[in-house]
Amino acid sequence: MAHKLALIGFGVVGQGLAEILLQKSGELARQYGFAAEIVAISDIAKGSLYDPNGLDLATLLAVVRETGKLDSYPDTPTLRRGWDSFQTIRETNADTVVEVSFTDVQTGQPAIDHCKAAFASGKNVVMSNKGPVALAYRELAELARKHNVQWGFEGSVMSGTPTIRLPLTCLAGNEIREVKGILNGTCNFILTKMEEGMSYADALREAQRLGYAEADPTADVEGYDALYKIVIMANVVMGVPLSRDEVSRQGITQLTPADIAQAKAENKRWKLIARAKKEGGKVVASIAPEKLPLSDALAGVMGANNAITFDCDLAGPITVVGAGAGKTETGFALLIDLINIARGQI
Ligand code: HSE
């Protein structure tokens, strides 16, 4: 039977998932026995729709593309409009909430409350928002367990590049002693462009134009975005509690063209490195620019790409490189959580 999804938010990421479901439904059914339909969408700006029999994806995507809103989606005998996020979460016949609302990363809201409402209503949640995982991982994981539902958040770090399920499943049995990575695409893009001779301001503008940067790019260039991601890694992957206040943080704004040229002359390259290391039962974590030798696996990661190295006691260092953002990539991150919920093994 098809999984019934309620999308809270229908911005770039939600539309990315809808496009994937529309384009790949045949293949997903054939290859994985996976089927999902969207029964509800509640978006604070675009409006809300609920049809217990399922919404038509092609029509949904077309009306949003053409009008920016959901209002002109055609009526059906079972269609209801105007439900807010909490009514949608609590009262629709969805089994899974896709939480992709516009959320303040500093408070994790409204996504944290959406998760709580969904779990209490017996619904699974998949999400790509970082805030709830970084700020309330233990509380929410416990709540999901208590209500016997699943919570997936693969897309919260490095979008669809597997940084959470991969260590938790494929590297199980190892002690992960250190996680270090390039977890912010905007900073890596700026550093790459500066090495090619572009100014910091032009490179940041280009990152904004290409959609890598957060709404307020201070979160990127001052290291806050990477900080939330390393907090997620420590809590979820290394299994050690770490709060955001415990992470030392420095961004890339103090790096000058001269620093970058100097590194190049030394066969080195500046990268903004997020690091979490186990030290005596605790995790010590930092975000800081580091001058890496070109032989380092992370030094060759260029442009908006992200990368992460897991230092494992049995398997040794394992590095994963890939996209850290993007409509389809993050849509895929939600899909892989949904597929794993359907497999019963998130
Ligand atoms: N602004 C983020 C980045 C997007 O540049 O990596 C993904 O979290």
Short mmCIF file of C-alpha atoms and ligand atoms in Angstrom, two decimals:
data_model
loop_
_atom_site.label_atom_id
_atom_site.label_comp_id
_atom_site.label_asym_id
_atom_site.label_seq_id
_atom_site.Cartn_x
_atom_site.Cartn_y
_atom_site.Cartn_z
CA MET A 1 0.00 0.00 0.00
CA ALA A 2 1.23 3.50 -0.82
CA HIS A 3 2.64 5.54 2.05
CA LYS A 4 0.60 8.67 2.64
CA LEU A 5 2.65 11.84 3.08
CA ALA A 6 1.78 15.23 4.53
CA LEU A 7 4.26 17.92 3.52
CA ILE A 8 4.73 20.76 5.95
CA GLY A 9 6.24 23.36 3.66
CA PHE A 10 6.37 23.30 -0.12
CA GLY A 11 9.51 25.26 -0.98
CA VAL A 12 12.47 24.09 -3.02
CA VAL A 13 13.08 20.87 -1.05
CA GLY A 14 9.42 19.80 -0.86
CA GLN A 15 9.02 20.40 -4.58
CA GLY A 16 12.24 18.46 -5.17
CA LEU A 17 10.72 15.42 -3.43
CA ALA A 18 7.43 15.81 -5.34
CA GLU A 19 9.31 15.89 -8.65
CA ILE A 20 11.24 12.74 -7.77
CA LEU A 21 8.05 10.91 -6.76
CA LEU A 22 6.41 12.00 -10.02
CA GLN A 23 9.34 11.02 -12.23
CA LYS A 24 10.41 7.79 -10.55
CA SER A 25 7.23 6.21 -9.22
CA GLY A 26 7.36 3.31 -11.72
CA GLU A 27 11.00 2.50 -11.04
CA LEU A 28 10.60 2.85 -7.26
CA ALA A 29 7.66 0.45 -7.31
CA ARG A 30 9.38 -2.08 -9.57
CA GLN A 31 12.78 -2.07 -7.94
CA TYR A 32 11.98 -1.45 -4.27
CA GLY A 33 8.25 -2.14 -3.95
CA PHE A 34 8.02 1.46 -2.75
CA ALA A 35 5.02 3.70 -3.36
CA ALA A 36 4.10 7.03 -1.80
CA GLU A 37 1.41 9.59 -2.42
CA ILE A 38 1.12 13.14 -1.12
CA VAL A 39 -2.23 13.58 0.61
CA ALA A 40 -1.63 17.00 2.16
CA ILE A 41 0.50 20.10 1.90
CA SER A 42 0.48 22.97 4.38
CA ASP A 43 2.69 25.90 3.47
CA ILE A 44 2.54 29.16 5.38
CA ALA A 45 2.86 31.28 2.20
CA LYS A 46 1.49 29.07 -0.59
CA GLY A 47 -1.63 27.76 1.12
CA SER A 48 -2.88 24.31 2.16
CA LEU A 49 -4.53 21.34 0.50
CA TYR A 50 -5.75 18.01 1.85
CA ASP A 51 -7.28 15.21 -0.13
CA PRO A 52 -7.44 11.87 1.70
CA ASN A 53 -7.41 10.16 -1.71
CA GLY A 54 -4.13 11.81 -2.73
CA LEU A 55 -3.15 14.99 -4.59
CA ASP A 56 -2.14 14.92 -8.25
CA LEU A 57 1.61 15.63 -8.33
CA ALA A 58 1.84 16.95 -11.89
CA THR A 59 -1.01 19.42 -11.23
CA LEU A 60 0.47 20.46 -7.88
CA LEU A 61 3.87 21.21 -9.37
CA ALA A 62 2.34 23.03 -12.34
CA VAL A 63 0.14 25.34 -10.24
CA VAL A 64 3.04 26.25 -7.96
CA ARG A 65 5.35 26.83 -10.93
CA GLU A 66 2.77 29.04 -12.65
CA THR A 67 1.27 30.96 -9.71
CA GLY A 68 3.62 30.48 -6.75
CA LYS A 69 0.57 29.31 -4.73
CA LEU A 70 -1.65 26.28 -4.25
CA ASP A 71 -4.97 28.19 -4.55
CA SER A 72 -5.63 27.28 -8.20
CA TYR A 73 -5.32 23.53 -7.60
CA PRO A 74 -8.69 22.24 -8.87
CA ASP A 75 -11.47 21.26 -6.47
CA THR A 76 -12.44 17.61 -6.01
CA PRO A 77 -15.34 16.28 -3.90
CA THR A 78 -12.91 15.31 -1.12
CA LEU A 79 -10.54 18.30 -1.25
CA ARG A 80 -10.17 20.54 1.79
CA ARG A 81 -8.24 23.79 1.94
CA GLY A 82 -6.76 26.07 4.55
CA TRP A 83 -5.63 23.66 7.27
CA ASP A 84 -2.66 24.96 9.25
CA SER A 85 0.44 22.88 9.88
CA PHE A 86 -0.76 21.40 13.19
CA GLN A 87 -4.23 20.46 11.92
CA THR A 88 -2.55 18.90 8.88
CA ILE A 89 -0.18 16.92 11.10
CA ARG A 90 -2.84 15.79 13.56
CA GLU A 91 -5.97 15.26 11.46
CA THR A 92 -4.97 14.06 8.00
CA ASN A 93 -4.77 10.38 7.12
CA ALA A 94 -1.00 10.66 6.41
CA ASP A 95 1.26 8.06 8.03
CA THR A 96 4.37 10.20 7.57
CA VAL A 97 5.03 13.93 7.90
CA VAL A 98 7.67 15.43 5.61
CA GLU A 99 8.86 18.40 7.67
CA VAL A 100 10.35 20.96 5.26
CA SER A 101 9.01 24.16 6.75
CA PHE A 102 10.96 27.39 6.85
CA THR A 103 12.60 26.95 10.26
CA ASP A 104 14.77 29.22 12.39
CA VAL A 105 17.91 27.17 12.95
CA GLN A 106 18.68 29.02 16.21
CA THR A 107 15.46 27.88 17.87
CA GLY A 108 14.65 24.86 15.69
CA GLN A 109 11.08 26.17 15.48
CA PRO A 110 8.47 25.51 14.24
CA ALA A 111 10.01 22.19 13.13
CA ILE A 112 10.58 20.91 16.70
CA ASP A 113 6.92 21.41 17.60
CA HIS A 114 5.86 19.86 14.28
CA CYS A 115 7.89 16.74 15.16
CA LYS A 116 6.36 16.53 18.64
CA ALA A 117 2.83 16.86 17.23
CA ALA A 118 3.53 14.23 14.57
CA PHE A 119 5.03 11.70 17.00
CA ALA A 120 2.15 12.20 19.46
CA SER A 121 -0.27 11.55 16.56
CA GLY A 122 1.49 8.29 15.72
CA LYS A 123 3.10 9.63 12.54
CA ASN A 124 6.67 9.18 11.28
CA VAL A 125 8.70 12.26 10.37
CA VAL A 126 11.36 12.76 7.71
CA MET A 127 13.15 16.10 7.49
CA SER A 128 16.16 17.96 6.20
CA ASN A 129 16.08 20.79 8.76
CA LYS A 130 19.21 20.89 10.92
CA GLY A 131 17.82 22.81 13.88
CA PRO A 132 15.67 20.11 15.51
CA VAL A 133 18.42 17.47 15.25
CA ALA A 134 21.17 19.78 16.52
CA LEU A 135 19.11 21.23 19.38
CA ALA A 136 16.73 18.48 20.46
CA TYR A 137 18.08 15.13 19.18
CA ARG A 138 17.77 13.16 22.41
CA GLU A 139 14.34 14.46 23.37
CA LEU A 140 12.87 13.90 19.90
CA ALA A 141 14.48 10.48 19.39
CA GLU A 142 13.06 9.38 22.77
CA LEU A 143 9.63 10.73 21.89
CA ALA A 144 9.64 8.91 18.53
CA ARG A 145 10.62 5.67 20.33
CA LYS A 146 7.88 6.16 22.93
CA HIS A 147 5.23 6.54 20.22
CA ASN A 148 6.69 3.69 18.17
CA VAL A 149 7.25 5.82 15.07
CA GLN A 150 10.31 6.52 12.90
CA TRP A 151 12.30 9.74 12.56
CA GLY A 152 14.61 10.24 9.57
CA PHE A 153 16.89 13.23 9.03
CA GLU A 154 19.56 12.07 6.56
CA GLY A 155 19.34 15.38 4.69
CA SER A 156 20.23 17.50 7.72
CA VAL A 157 23.96 17.08 6.99
CA MET A 158 25.32 17.12 3.40
CA SER A 159 21.85 16.73 1.82
CA GLY A 160 21.68 13.40 -0.07
CA THR A 161 25.34 12.46 0.46
CA PRO A 162 25.13 9.72 3.10
CA THR A 163 26.71 11.03 6.30
CA ILE A 164 24.30 9.69 8.90
CA ARG A 165 22.98 6.31 7.76
CA LEU A 166 26.35 5.29 6.30
CA PRO A 167 28.30 5.44 9.58
CA LEU A 168 25.37 4.13 11.64
CA THR A 169 24.82 1.09 9.42
CA CYS A 170 27.85 0.37 7.20
CA LEU A 171 30.43 1.35 9.86
CA ALA A 172 28.63 -0.23 12.84
CA GLY A 173 31.10 -2.05 15.09
CA ASN A 174 33.77 0.62 14.70
CA GLU A 175 34.49 3.25 17.27
CA ILE A 176 34.43 6.53 15.36
CA ARG A 177 37.19 8.45 17.10
CA GLU A 178 37.04 11.57 15.01
CA VAL A 179 34.80 13.16 12.41
CA LYS A 180 36.21 15.98 10.33
CA GLY A 181 34.86 17.55 7.22
CA ILE A 182 34.01 20.36 4.89
CA LEU A 183 30.38 20.83 5.81
CA ASN A 184 29.57 24.21 4.28
CA GLY A 185 29.41 24.51 0.50
CA THR A 186 29.27 28.31 0.47
CA CYS A 187 32.60 28.67 2.28
CA ASN A 188 34.27 26.02 0.16
CA PHE A 189 32.99 27.71 -2.99
CA ILE A 190 34.28 31.12 -1.83
CA LEU A 191 37.72 29.71 -0.95
CA THR A 192 37.93 27.94 -4.33
CA LYS A 193 37.00 31.10 -6.21
CA MET A 194 39.43 33.25 -4.18
CA GLU A 195 42.22 30.82 -5.10
CA GLU A 196 41.26 31.41 -8.76
CA GLY A 197 41.62 35.16 -8.18
CA MET A 198 38.03 36.29 -7.49
CA SER A 199 37.42 38.72 -4.62
CA TYR A 200 35.66 37.53 -1.44
CA ALA A 201 32.67 39.82 -2.10
CA ASP A 202 32.21 38.64 -5.71
CA ALA A 203 32.55 34.98 -4.70
CA LEU A 204 29.93 35.39 -1.96
CA ARG A 205 27.56 37.13 -4.39
CA GLU A 206 28.05 34.25 -6.84
CA ALA A 207 27.33 31.70 -4.07
CA GLN A 208 24.12 33.59 -3.27
CA ARG A 209 23.12 33.72 -6.94
CA LEU A 210 23.66 29.97 -7.28
CA GLY A 211 21.52 29.33 -4.19
CA TYR A 212 24.21 27.75 -1.96
CA ALA A 213 24.19 30.45 0.71
CA GLU A 214 21.67 30.63 3.57
CA ALA A 215 19.14 33.52 3.56
CA ASP A 216 21.56 35.34 5.86
CA PRO A 217 25.01 34.26 4.63
CA THR A 218 26.55 35.14 8.01
CA ALA A 219 25.44 31.63 9.01
CA ASP A 220 27.73 30.24 6.32
CA VAL A 221 30.79 32.48 6.37
CA GLU A 222 31.01 32.76 10.18
CA GLY A 223 30.78 28.99 10.59
CA TYR A 224 27.36 28.65 12.29
CA ASP A 225 25.93 26.33 9.62
CA ALA A 226 28.92 23.96 9.90
CA LEU A 227 28.66 24.18 13.71
CA TYR A 228 25.11 22.83 13.74
CA LYS A 229 26.18 20.01 11.43
CA ILE A 230 29.12 18.93 13.60
CA VAL A 231 26.83 18.97 16.65
CA ILE A 232 24.58 16.51 14.78
CA MET A 233 27.57 14.31 13.96
CA ALA A 234 28.75 14.19 17.59
CA ASN A 235 25.33 13.39 19.03
CA VAL A 236 24.03 11.00 16.40
CA VAL A 237 27.07 9.36 14.83
CA MET A 238 29.62 9.46 17.69
CA GLY A 239 26.94 8.96 20.34
CA VAL A 240 28.37 11.62 22.67
CA PRO A 241 26.25 14.56 23.87
CA LEU A 242 27.52 17.89 22.59
CA SER A 243 25.70 21.23 22.68
CA ARG A 244 26.29 24.14 20.31
CA ASP A 245 27.81 26.27 23.10
CA GLU A 246 30.62 23.76 23.52
CA VAL A 247 31.93 24.18 19.96
CA SER A 248 34.62 26.78 19.29
CA ARG A 249 33.91 28.64 16.07
CA GLN A 250 35.78 30.75 13.58
CA GLY A 251 34.59 31.42 10.02
CA ILE A 252 36.44 32.39 6.84
CA THR A 253 35.94 36.16 6.92
CA GLN A 254 39.42 36.85 8.26
CA LEU A 255 41.21 35.01 5.45
CA THR A 256 42.83 37.45 3.01
CA PRO A 257 43.88 36.95 -0.64
CA ALA A 258 47.46 37.09 0.70
CA ASP A 259 46.77 34.16 3.08
CA ILE A 260 45.39 32.16 0.18
CA ALA A 261 48.34 32.95 -2.10
CA GLN A 262 50.77 32.09 0.72
CA ALA A 263 49.13 28.67 1.19
CA LYS A 264 49.32 28.01 -2.55
CA ALA A 265 53.06 28.79 -2.53
CA GLU A 266 53.46 26.21 0.26
CA ASN A 267 51.49 23.55 -1.69
CA LYS A 268 48.68 23.90 0.80
CA ARG A 269 45.07 25.04 0.71
CA TRP A 270 42.78 26.72 3.24
CA LYS A 271 39.59 24.84 4.06
CA LEU A 272 36.93 25.54 6.69
CA ILE A 273 37.17 22.36 8.75
CA ALA A 274 34.50 21.11 11.12
CA ARG A 275 36.00 18.70 13.61
CA ALA A 276 34.74 16.57 16.49
CA LYS A 277 37.24 14.41 18.33
CA LYS A 278 36.78 12.05 21.25
CA GLU A 279 39.06 12.97 24.14
CA GLY A 280 38.69 11.15 27.44
CA GLY A 281 34.98 10.28 27.16
CA LYS A 282 34.12 13.74 25.84
CA VAL A 283 34.00 15.25 22.39
CA VAL A 284 36.04 18.34 21.61
CA ALA A 285 34.65 20.17 18.58
CA SER A 286 35.64 23.17 16.51
CA ILE A 287 34.96 25.04 13.32
CA ALA A 288 38.05 26.79 11.98
CA PRO A 289 39.98 27.47 8.80
CA GLU A 290 42.89 25.03 8.46
CA LYS A 291 45.77 25.09 5.99
CA LEU A 292 45.86 21.52 4.65
CA PRO A 293 48.64 19.90 2.64
CA LEU A 294 47.44 19.03 -0.88
CA SER A 295 47.93 15.34 0.00
CA ASP A 296 45.03 15.56 2.51
CA ALA A 297 41.83 13.94 1.14
CA LEU A 298 39.87 17.06 2.07
CA ALA A 299 42.25 19.47 0.25
CA GLY A 300 41.09 18.29 -3.17
CA VAL A 301 37.40 18.96 -2.47
CA MET A 302 36.58 22.04 -4.51
CA GLY A 303 33.69 24.37 -5.25
CA ALA A 304 30.41 23.84 -3.44
CA ASN A 305 31.18 20.18 -2.71
CA ASN A 306 31.24 18.87 0.85
CA ALA A 307 33.24 16.00 2.33
CA ILE A 308 33.53 14.14 5.59
CA THR A 309 36.13 11.76 7.00
CA PHE A 310 35.20 9.21 9.67
CA ASP A 311 38.24 8.00 11.60
CA CYS A 312 37.31 4.42 12.54
CA ASP A 313 39.25 2.13 14.88
CA LEU A 314 38.71 -0.93 12.66
CA ALA A 315 38.12 0.36 9.13
CA GLY A 316 40.56 3.30 9.29
CA PRO A 317 39.76 6.69 7.79
CA ILE A 318 36.80 6.69 5.40
CA THR A 319 35.99 9.79 3.37
CA VAL A 320 32.73 10.55 1.59
CA VAL A 321 32.59 13.42 -0.92
CA GLY A 322 29.45 14.83 -2.53
CA ALA A 323 26.87 17.54 -2.76
CA GLY A 324 25.96 19.41 0.40
CA ALA A 325 22.83 21.11 -0.89
CA GLY A 326 20.47 21.21 -3.87
CA LYS A 327 16.82 20.65 -4.76
CA THR A 328 17.12 17.12 -6.14
CA GLU A 329 19.93 16.06 -3.79
CA THR A 330 17.95 17.08 -0.69
CA GLY A 331 14.74 15.68 -2.21
CA PHE A 332 16.64 12.40 -2.52
CA ALA A 333 17.68 12.58 1.15
CA LEU A 334 13.98 12.65 2.09
CA LEU A 335 13.28 9.80 -0.33
CA ILE A 336 15.97 7.54 1.16
CA ASP A 337 14.49 8.11 4.63
CA LEU A 338 11.06 7.20 3.27
CA ILE A 339 12.39 4.08 1.54
CA ASN A 340 14.05 2.99 4.77
CA ILE A 341 10.89 3.59 6.80
CA ALA A 342 9.06 1.40 4.26
CA ARG A 343 11.79 -1.24 4.69
CA GLY A 344 11.33 -1.01 8.47
CA GLN A 345 15.01 -0.33 9.07
CA ILE A 346 15.62 3.39 9.47
N1 HSE B 1 24.19 27.08 3.12
C1 HSE B 1 24.52 25.69 3.20
C2 HSE B 1 25.88 25.48 2.54
C3 HSE B 1 23.44 24.87 2.54
O1 HSE B 1 26.41 26.43 1.94
O2 HSE B 1 26.44 24.40 2.66
C4 HSE B 1 23.26 23.48 3.06
O3 HSE B 1 23.07 23.39 4.44
#
